[in-house]
Coordinates of C-alpha atoms in Angstrom, one line a residue:
X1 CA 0.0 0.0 0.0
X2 CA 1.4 3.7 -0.7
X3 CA 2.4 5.2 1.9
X4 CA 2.2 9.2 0.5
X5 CA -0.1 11.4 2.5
X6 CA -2.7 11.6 0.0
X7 CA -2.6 7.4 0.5
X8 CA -2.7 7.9 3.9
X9 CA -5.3 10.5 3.9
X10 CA -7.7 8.1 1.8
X11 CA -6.9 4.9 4.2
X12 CA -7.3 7.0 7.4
X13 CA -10.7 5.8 9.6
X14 CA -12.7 8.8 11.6
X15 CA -11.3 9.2 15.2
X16 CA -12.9 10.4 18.4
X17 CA -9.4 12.4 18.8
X18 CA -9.2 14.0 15.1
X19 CA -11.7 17.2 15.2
X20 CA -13.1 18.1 12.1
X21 CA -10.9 20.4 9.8
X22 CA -13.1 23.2 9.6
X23 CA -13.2 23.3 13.7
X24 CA -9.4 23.1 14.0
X25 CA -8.2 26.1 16.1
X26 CA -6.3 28.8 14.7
X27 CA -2.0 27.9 14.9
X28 CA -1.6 30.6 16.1
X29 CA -3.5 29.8 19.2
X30 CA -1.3 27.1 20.0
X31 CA 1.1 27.6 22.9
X32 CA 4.5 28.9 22.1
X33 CA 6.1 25.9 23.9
X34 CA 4.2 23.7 21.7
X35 CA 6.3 24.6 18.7
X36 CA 9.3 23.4 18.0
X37 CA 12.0 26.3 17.0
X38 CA 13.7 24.1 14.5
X39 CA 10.5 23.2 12.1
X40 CA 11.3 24.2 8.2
X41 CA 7.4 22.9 7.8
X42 CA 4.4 22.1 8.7
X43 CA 4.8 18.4 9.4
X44 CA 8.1 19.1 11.7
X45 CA 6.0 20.0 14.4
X46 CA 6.7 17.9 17.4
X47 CA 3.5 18.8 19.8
X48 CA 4.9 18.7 23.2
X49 CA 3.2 18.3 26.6
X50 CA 1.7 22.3 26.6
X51 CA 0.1 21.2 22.8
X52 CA -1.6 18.0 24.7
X53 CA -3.1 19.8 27.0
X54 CA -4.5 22.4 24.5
X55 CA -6.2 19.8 22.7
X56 CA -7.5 18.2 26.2
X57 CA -5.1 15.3 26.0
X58 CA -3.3 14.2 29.0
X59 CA -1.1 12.3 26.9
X60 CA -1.4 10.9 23.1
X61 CA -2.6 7.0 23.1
X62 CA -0.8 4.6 21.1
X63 CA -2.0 4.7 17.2
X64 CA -4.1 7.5 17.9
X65 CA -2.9 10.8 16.1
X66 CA -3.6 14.4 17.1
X67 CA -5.3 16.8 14.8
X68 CA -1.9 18.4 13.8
X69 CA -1.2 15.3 12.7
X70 CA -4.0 14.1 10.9
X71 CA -4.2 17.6 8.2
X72 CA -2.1 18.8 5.5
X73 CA -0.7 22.3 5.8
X74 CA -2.6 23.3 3.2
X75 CA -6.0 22.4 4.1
X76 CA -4.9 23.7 8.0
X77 CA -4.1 27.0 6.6
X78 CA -7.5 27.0 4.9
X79 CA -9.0 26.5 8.3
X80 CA -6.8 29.2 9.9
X81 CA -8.2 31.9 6.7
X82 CA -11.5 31.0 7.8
X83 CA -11.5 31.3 11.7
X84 CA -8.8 34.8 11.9
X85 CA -10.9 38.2 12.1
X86 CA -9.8 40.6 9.7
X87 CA -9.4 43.0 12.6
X88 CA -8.9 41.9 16.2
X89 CA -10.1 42.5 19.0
X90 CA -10.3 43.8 22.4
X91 CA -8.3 47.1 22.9
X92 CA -4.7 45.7 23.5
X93 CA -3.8 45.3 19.7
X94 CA -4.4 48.4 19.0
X95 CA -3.2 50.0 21.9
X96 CA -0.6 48.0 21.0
X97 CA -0.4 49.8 17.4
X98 CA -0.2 53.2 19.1
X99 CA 3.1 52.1 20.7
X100 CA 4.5 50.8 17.7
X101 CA 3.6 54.0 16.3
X102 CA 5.9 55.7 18.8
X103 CA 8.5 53.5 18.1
X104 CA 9.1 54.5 14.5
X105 CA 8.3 57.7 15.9
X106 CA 11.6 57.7 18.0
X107 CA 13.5 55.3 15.4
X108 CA 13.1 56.8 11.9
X109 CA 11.4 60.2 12.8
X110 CA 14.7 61.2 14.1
X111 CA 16.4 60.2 11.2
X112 CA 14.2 62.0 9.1
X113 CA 14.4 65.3 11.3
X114 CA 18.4 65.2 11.3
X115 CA 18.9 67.3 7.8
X116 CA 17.4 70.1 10.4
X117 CA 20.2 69.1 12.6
X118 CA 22.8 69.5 9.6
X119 CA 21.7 72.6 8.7
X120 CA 21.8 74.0 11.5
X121 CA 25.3 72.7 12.0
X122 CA 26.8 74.0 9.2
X123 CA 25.9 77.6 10.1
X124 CA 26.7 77.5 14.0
X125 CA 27.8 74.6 15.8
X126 CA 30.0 73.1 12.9
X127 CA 30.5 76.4 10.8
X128 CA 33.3 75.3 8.1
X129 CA 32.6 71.6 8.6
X130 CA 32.3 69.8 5.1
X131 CA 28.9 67.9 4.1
X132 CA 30.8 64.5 4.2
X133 CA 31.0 65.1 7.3
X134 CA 27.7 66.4 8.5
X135 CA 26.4 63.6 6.0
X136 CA 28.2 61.4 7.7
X137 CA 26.5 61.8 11.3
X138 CA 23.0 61.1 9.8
X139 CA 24.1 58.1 7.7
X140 CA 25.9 56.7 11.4
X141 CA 22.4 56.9 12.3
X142 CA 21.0 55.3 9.6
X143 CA 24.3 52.5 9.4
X144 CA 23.6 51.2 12.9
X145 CA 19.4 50.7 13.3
X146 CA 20.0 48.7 10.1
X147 CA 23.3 46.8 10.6
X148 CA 22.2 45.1 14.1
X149 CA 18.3 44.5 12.8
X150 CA 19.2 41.2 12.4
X151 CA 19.7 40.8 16.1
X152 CA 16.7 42.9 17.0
X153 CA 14.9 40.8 14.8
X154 CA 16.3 37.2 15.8
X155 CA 16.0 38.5 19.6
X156 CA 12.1 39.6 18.9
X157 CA 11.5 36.0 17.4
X158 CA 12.5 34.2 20.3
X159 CA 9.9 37.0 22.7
X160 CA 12.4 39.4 23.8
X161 CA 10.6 42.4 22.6
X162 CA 10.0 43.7 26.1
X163 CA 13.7 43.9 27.0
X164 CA 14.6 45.1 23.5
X165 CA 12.2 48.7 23.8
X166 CA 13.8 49.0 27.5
X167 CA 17.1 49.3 26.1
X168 CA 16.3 51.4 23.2
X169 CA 14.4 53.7 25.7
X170 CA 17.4 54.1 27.9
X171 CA 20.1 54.8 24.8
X172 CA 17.8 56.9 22.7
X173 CA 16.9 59.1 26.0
X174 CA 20.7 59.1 26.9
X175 CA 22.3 59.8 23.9
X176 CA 20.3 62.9 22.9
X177 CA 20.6 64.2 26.7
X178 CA 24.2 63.9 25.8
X179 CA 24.0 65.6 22.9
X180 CA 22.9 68.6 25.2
X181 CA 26.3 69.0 26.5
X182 CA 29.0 68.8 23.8
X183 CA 31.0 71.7 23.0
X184 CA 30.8 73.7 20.0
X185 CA 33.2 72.3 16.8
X186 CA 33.6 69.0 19.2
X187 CA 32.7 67.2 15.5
X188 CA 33.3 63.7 17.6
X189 CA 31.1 64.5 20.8
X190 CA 28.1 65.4 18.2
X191 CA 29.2 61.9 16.2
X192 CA 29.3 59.8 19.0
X193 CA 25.9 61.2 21.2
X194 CA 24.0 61.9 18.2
X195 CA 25.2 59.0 15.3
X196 CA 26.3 56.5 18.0
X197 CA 24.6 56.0 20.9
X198 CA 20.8 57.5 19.8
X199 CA 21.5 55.1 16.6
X200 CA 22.3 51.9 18.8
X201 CA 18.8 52.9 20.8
X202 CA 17.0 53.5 17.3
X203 CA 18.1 50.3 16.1
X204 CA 16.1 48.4 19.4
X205 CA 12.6 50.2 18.3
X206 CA 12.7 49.6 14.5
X207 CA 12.3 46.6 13.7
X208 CA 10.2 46.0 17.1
X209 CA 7.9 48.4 16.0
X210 CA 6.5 46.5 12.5
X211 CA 6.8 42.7 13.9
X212 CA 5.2 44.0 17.1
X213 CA 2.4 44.9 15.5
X214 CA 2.1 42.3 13.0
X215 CA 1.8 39.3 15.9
X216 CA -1.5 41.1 16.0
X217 CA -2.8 42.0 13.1
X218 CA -1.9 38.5 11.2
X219 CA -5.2 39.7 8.3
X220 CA -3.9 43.0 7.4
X221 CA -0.2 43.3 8.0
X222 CA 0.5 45.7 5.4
X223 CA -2.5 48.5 6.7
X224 CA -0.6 47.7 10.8
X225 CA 2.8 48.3 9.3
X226 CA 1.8 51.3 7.2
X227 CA -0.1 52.7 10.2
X228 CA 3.4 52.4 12.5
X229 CA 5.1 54.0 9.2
X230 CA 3.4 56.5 9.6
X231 CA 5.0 57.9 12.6
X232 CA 8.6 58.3 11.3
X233 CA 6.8 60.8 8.5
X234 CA 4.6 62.4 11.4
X235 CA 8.2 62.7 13.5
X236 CA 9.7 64.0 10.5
X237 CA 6.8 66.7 10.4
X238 CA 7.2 67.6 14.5
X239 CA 10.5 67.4 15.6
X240 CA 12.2 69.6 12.7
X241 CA 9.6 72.4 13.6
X242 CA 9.8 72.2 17.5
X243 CA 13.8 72.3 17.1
X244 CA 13.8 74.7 15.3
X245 CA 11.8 77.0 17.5
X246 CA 13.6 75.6 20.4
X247 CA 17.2 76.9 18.9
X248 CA 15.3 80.2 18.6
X249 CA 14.3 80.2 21.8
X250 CA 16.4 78.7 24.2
X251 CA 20.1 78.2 22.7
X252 CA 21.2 74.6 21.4
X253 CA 21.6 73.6 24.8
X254 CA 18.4 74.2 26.5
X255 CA 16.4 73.4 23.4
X256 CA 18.0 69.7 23.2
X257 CA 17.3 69.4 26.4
X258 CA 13.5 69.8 26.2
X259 CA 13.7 67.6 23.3
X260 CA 15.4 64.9 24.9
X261 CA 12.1 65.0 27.6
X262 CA 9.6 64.4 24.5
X263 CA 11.6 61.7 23.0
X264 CA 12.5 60.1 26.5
X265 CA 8.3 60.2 27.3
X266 CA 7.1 59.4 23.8
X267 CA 10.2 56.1 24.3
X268 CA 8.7 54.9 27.6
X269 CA 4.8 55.3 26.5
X270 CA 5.9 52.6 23.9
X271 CA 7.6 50.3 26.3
X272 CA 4.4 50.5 28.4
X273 CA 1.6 49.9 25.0
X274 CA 3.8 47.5 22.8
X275 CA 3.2 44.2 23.6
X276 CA 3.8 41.6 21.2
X277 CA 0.7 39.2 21.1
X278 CA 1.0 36.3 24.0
X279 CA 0.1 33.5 21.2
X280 CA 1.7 34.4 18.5
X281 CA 4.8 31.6 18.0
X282 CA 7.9 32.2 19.3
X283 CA 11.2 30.3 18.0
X284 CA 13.4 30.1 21.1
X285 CA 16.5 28.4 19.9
X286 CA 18.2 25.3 22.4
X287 CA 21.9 27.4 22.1
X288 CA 21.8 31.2 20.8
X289 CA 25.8 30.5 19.7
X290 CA 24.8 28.8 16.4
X291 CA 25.3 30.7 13.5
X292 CA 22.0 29.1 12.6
X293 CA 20.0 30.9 15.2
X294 CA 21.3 34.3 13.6
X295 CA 21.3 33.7 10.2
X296 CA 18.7 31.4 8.2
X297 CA 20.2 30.3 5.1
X298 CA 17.2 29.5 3.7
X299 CA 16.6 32.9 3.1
X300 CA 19.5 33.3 0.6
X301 CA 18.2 30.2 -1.4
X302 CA 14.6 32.4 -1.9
X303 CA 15.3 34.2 -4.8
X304 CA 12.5 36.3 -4.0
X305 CA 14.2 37.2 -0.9
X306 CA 17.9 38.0 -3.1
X307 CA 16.3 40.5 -5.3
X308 CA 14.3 42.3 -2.9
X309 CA 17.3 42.5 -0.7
X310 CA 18.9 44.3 -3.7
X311 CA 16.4 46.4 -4.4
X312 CA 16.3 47.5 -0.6
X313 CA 20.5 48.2 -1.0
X314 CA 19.8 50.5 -4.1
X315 CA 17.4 52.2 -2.3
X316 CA 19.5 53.0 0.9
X317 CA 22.1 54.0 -1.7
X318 CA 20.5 56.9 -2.6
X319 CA 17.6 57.8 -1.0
X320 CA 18.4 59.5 2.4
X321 CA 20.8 61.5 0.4
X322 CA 17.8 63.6 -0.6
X323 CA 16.7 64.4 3.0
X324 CA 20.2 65.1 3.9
X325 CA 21.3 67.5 1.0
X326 CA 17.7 69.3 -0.3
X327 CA 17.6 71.6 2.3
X328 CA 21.6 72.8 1.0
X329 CA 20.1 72.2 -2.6
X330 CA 17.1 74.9 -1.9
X331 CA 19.7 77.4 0.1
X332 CA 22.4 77.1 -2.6
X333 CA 19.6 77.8 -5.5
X334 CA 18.1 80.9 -3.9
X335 CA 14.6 78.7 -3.4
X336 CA 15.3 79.5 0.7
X337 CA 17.4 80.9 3.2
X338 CA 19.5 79.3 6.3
X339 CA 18.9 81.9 9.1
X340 CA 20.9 81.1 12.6
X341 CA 18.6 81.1 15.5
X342 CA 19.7 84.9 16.0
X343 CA 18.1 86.1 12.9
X344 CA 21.5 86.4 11.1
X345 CA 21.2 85.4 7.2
X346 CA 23.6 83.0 5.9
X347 CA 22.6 81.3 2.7
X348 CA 19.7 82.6 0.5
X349 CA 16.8 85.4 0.3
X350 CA 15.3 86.9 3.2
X351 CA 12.1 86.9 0.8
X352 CA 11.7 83.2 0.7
X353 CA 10.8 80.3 2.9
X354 CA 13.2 78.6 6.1
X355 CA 15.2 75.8 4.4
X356 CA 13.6 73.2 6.9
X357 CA 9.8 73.9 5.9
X358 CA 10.7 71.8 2.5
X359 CA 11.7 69.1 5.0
X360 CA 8.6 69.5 6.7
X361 CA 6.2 69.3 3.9
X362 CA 8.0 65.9 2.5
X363 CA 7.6 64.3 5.8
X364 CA 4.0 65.2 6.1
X365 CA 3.2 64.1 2.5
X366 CA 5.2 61.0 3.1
X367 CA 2.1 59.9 5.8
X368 CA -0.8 60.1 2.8
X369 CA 1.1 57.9 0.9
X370 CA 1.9 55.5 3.5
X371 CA -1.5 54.6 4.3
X372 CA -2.7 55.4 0.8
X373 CA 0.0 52.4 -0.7
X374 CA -0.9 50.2 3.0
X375 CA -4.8 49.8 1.8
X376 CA -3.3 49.5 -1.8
X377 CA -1.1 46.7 -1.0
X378 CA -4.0 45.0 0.1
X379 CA -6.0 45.0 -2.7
X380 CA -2.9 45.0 -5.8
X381 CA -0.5 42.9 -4.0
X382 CA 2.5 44.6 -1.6
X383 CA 5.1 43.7 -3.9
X384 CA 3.5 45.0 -7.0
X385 CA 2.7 48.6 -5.1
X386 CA 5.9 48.8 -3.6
X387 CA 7.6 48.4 -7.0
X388 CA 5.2 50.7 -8.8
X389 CA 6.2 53.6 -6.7
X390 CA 10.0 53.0 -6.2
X391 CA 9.8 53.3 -10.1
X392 CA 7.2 56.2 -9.3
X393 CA 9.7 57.8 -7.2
X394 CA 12.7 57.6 -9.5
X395 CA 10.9 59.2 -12.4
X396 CA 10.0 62.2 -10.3
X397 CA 13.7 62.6 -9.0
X398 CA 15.3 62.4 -12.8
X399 CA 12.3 64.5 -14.2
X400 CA 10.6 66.7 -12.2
X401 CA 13.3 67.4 -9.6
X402 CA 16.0 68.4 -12.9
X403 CA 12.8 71.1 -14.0
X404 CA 12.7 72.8 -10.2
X405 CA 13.6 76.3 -11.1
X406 CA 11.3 78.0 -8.5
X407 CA 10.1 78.2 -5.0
X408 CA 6.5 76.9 -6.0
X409 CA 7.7 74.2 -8.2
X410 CA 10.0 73.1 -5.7
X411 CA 7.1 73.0 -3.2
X412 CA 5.3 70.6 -5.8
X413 CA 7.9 68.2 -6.3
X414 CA 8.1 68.1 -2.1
X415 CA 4.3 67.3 -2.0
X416 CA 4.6 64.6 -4.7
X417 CA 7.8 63.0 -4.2
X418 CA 6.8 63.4 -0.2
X419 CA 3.8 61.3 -0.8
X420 CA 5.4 58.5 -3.1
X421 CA 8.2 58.1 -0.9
X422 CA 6.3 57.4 2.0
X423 CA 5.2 54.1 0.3
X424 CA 8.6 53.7 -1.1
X425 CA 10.4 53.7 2.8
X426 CA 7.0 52.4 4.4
X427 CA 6.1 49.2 2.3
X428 CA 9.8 46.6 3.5
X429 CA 8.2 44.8 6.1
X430 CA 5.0 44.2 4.7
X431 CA 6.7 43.4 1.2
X432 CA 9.0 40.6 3.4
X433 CA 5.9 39.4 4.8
X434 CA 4.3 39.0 1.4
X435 CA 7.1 37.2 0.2
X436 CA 7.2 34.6 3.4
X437 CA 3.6 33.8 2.7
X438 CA 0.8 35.8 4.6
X439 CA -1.1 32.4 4.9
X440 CA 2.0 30.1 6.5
X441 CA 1.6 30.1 10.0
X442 CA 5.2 29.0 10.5
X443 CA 7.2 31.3 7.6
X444 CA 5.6 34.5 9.4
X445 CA 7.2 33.3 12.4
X446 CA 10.6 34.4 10.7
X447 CA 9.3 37.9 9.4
X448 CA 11.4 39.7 12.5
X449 CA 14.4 37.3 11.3
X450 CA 14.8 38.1 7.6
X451 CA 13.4 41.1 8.1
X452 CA 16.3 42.1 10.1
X453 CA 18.4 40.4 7.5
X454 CA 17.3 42.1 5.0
X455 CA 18.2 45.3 6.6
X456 CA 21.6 44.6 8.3
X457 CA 22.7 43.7 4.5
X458 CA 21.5 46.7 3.0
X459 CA 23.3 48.8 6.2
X460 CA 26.3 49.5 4.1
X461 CA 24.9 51.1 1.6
X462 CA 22.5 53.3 3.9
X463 CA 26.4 54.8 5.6
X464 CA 28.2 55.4 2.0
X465 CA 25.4 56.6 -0.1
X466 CA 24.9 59.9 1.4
X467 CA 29.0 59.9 2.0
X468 CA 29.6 59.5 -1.2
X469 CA 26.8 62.2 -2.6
X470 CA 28.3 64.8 -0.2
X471 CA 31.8 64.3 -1.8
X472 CA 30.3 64.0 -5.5
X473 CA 28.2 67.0 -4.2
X474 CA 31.1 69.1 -3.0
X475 CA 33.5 67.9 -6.0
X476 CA 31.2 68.9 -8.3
X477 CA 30.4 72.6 -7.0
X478 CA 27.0 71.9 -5.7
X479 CA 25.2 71.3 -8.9
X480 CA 22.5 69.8 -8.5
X481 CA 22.6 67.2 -11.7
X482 CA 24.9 65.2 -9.9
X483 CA 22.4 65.2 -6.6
X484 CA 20.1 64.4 -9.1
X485 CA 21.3 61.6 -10.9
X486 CA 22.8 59.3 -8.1
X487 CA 19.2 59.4 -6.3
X488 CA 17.1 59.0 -9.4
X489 CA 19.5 56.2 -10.5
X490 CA 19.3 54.2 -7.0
X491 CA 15.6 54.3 -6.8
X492 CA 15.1 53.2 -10.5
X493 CA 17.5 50.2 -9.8
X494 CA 15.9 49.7 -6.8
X495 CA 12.1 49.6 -8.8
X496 CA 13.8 46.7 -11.5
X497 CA 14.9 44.7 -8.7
X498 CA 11.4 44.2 -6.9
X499 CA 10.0 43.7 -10.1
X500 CA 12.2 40.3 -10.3
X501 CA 11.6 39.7 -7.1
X502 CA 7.8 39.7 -7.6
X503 CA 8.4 37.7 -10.9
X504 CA 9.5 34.8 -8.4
X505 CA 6.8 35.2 -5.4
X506 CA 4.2 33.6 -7.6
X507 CA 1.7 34.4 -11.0
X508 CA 0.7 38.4 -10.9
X509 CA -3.1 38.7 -10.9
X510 CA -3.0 39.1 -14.6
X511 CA -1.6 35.5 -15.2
X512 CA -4.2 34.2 -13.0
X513 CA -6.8 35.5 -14.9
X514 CA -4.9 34.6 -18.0
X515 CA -4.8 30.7 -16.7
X516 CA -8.4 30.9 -15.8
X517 CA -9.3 32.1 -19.0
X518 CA -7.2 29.4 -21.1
X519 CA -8.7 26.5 -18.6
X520 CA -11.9 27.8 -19.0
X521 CA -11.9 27.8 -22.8
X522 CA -9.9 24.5 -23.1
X523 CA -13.3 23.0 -20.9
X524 CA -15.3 25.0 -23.0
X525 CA -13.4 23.1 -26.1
X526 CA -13.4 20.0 -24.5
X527 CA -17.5 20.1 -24.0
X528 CA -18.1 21.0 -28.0
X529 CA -15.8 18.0 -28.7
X530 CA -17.7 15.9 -26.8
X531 CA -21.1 17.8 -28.1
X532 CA -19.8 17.0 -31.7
X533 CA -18.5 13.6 -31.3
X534 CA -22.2 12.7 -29.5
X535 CA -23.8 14.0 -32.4
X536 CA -21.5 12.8 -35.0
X537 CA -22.1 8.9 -33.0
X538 CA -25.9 9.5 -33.3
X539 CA -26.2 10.5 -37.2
X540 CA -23.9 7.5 -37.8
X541 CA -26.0 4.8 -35.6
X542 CA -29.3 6.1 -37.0
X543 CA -27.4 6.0 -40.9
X544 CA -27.1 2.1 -40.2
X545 CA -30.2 1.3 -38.5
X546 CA -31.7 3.0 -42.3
X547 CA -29.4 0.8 -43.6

């Protein structure tokens, strides 16, 4: 007798023990100690004692198998589609989302707010400094929450989110308090409080604050994640503006100072709201010194997962170097003016706008587009939206950015390009997510871990792309072609590399509806031929009974 599963399946006689599939509870109901951490699939789960007793088993009798056993992964994951709300409930996921929400506030707001920083530094506290330099503190930033996401990511797989936002708090809070007291032209005190230590706490909330939320929302990921995307654009909006009216204010000393208090409040709010989901799986590995508990190699044989990862390197390449340098690109054109905090003009018009308003408006626009591509992704697929507007993105850098000859034009591109790049920046996760399989119970269980792969890869690139645009940008006497050029060419590199990734992911909607069509008219074929052959069998038997 054959002894596949479809064989087995056939032979298998109804047990008192083995539910019916359609009543089969949700796997992600299933205790966390019931999982083996080493499963590749869904038949390499080993139910322990803590699964038994879910199940109302004291212990499994001889020949008697329990409803993990008795399914196939597909038809289990079927039942799971079925029995998961689209939304939960209760009000602890989405308090839980507000926390998140502060997290990338505190993570990648303050990323997006440090072009204020740098231009502010290169009129007072770091007057004479060259951009590589002052590029080179925000790409620290940028260098460190992405190289160690692959620990935050492997340390929030095995439940250790808790501990992770604690220490994030504490470095975050600290290094911008420290920030407070450097000295001015003490280049390295800036580097190490302000691209060192605030970096190493960013990198804690980052990645926690997308897989935090998703053990919640397992139905609509990519509208959670866009949500928590939104507050780095939101930050980006906030801080900028409040620094700047500090430094007015106050002095640089004072004014970090009472922005080191909203960051250290809005830090420990989310330590007290983000919770990761108590049921969600949890892969605690036996020995955390294998390399295999830190890096899955069967990551790197997705192809899906190669390309994407490419596509996320291009972007890094080239696309913080537009936050960091437009402000310098608008001063430098006459489209604003650098004023220091005493009124004292040093780059530009007194008739125009404050350099950091154009930073202002991108980061606001950047929140419409990243719930306008979240509620996208779920209807047109993640990867498909996410590729559309890298692409999106690098047409309106090479075109529209080269025709920016005025204030009001340059206002349009910020609006625009503001809006697409909040999909471009928001969409990772939930693009890793949709690559894992949104359905697989057990591949989600690694989104924190190739996530965080995916990001410590592309961490290179995020520290030498806006390096390398402030020397090309300096060499080059501050024209804005070569600004230009690198950014548009990263992103549109970026765009063909999802696209390829996609390819491998599985048929587009289009070829789906293509295949149904073509199966549809071979039956439709196949039922004339049979039609005709009836007929032609009837004409022929009535022929001979004339005969």
């Amino acid at each position: 007798m054959s002894h596949s599963p479809r064989a087995r399946s056939r032979s298998r006689s109804p047990s008192p023990f083995s539910p019916a599939r359609s009543s089969l509870p949700p796997l992600s109901t299933m205790p966390s100690t019931a999982i083996d951490s080493s499963a590749t699939s869904f038949r390499d789960m080993a139910p322990g004692a803590s699964a038994l007793r879910f199940y109302g088993l004291p212990h499994i009798p001889e020949g008697i198998r329990t409803p993990v056993e008795t399914c196939d992964a597909e038809d289990y994951r079927a039942s799971v589609d079925e029995t998961i709300p689209n939304w939960p409930k209760g009000w602890r996921p989405w308090a839980c989302l507000f926390g998140c929400f502060l997290l990338m506030f505190d993570s990648w707001g303050l990323v997006n707010a440090y072009g204020t920083f740098a231009s502010y530094y290169s009129i007072d506290h770091l007057e004479g400094q060259s951009q590589i330099l002052l590029n080179l503190v925000g790409s620290t930033q940028s260098f460190i929450v992405l190289l160690f996401a692959f620990v935050a990511g492997r340390l929030l797989d095995a439940g250790h989110a808790r501990k992770l936002i604690f220490t994030g708090a504490i470095l975050v809070t600290g290094g911008m308090f420290g920030l407070s007291g450097v000295k001015v032209g003490a280049y390295g005190q800036i580097w190490a409080a302000q691209g060192l230590t605030v970096g190493l706490g960013m990198a804690c909330f980052f990645v926690s604050s997308s897989q935090v939320a998703a053990t919640w929302f397992v139905k609509r990921k990519a509208v959670a994640i866009g949500i928590v995307a939104c507050g780095a654009s939101i930050a980006g909006v906030i801080y900028p503006v409040l620094i700047r009216f500090l430094l007015v204010k106050c002095g640089f000393a004072v004014a970090v100072r009472w922005f080191t208090g909203l960051v250290g409040l809005t830090a420990l709010l989310a330590w007290l709201l983000a919770v990761p989901n108590p049921e969600h799986i949890f892969r605690k590995p036996e020995k955390w010194a294998k390399l295999q508990v830190w890096v899955d190699m069967d990551a790197f044989r997705n192809p899906a997962f190669n390309w994407f990862t490419a596509g996320i390197c291009f972007l890094f390449f080239g696309f913080y170097a537009i936050f960091f340098n437009f402000e310098d690109w608008a001063a430098s054109k006459n489209l604003a003016k650098k004023v220091t905090p005493q009124g004292e003009l040093r780059q530009g018009r007194f008739d125009t706008l404050e350099t950091y308003w154009f930073l202002c408006i991108i980061n606001g626009c950047s929140t419409i587009g990243r719930l306008a591509s979240a509620t996208m992704a779920e209807r047109f697929g993640t990867l498909n939206v996410h590729a559309a507007s890298t692409l999106l993105g690098s047409l309106l850098v090479l075109v529209l950015w080269s025709l920016t000859n005025s204030a009001s034009t340059a206002i349009a591109f910020c609006v625009i390009f503001g809006a697409v790049s909040g999909a471009i920046i928001g969409l990772p996760p939930a693009s890793m997510a949709n690559i894992l399989g949104r359905s697989d119970p057990l591949k989600q269980a690694k989104l924190g871990h190739w996530t965080g792969m995916m990001y410590t890869i592309s961490a290179v690139f995020a520290l030498t792309g806006p390096v390398i645009v402030g020397y090309l940008y300096g060499t080059y006497h501050f024209q804005s072609y070569v600004l230009q050029l690198w950014c548009g060419g990263c992103l549109f590199a970026s765009s063909i590399c999802m696209m390829i990734a996609r390819c491998y992911t599985g048929p587009s909607r289009v070829a789906k509806a293509l295949a149904k069509a073509r199966r549809y008219s071979v039956s439709v074929i196949g039922d004339m031929s049979r039609i005709l052959t009836r007929e032609n069998s009837t004409e022929k038997s009535e022929n001979e009974a004339r005969v």
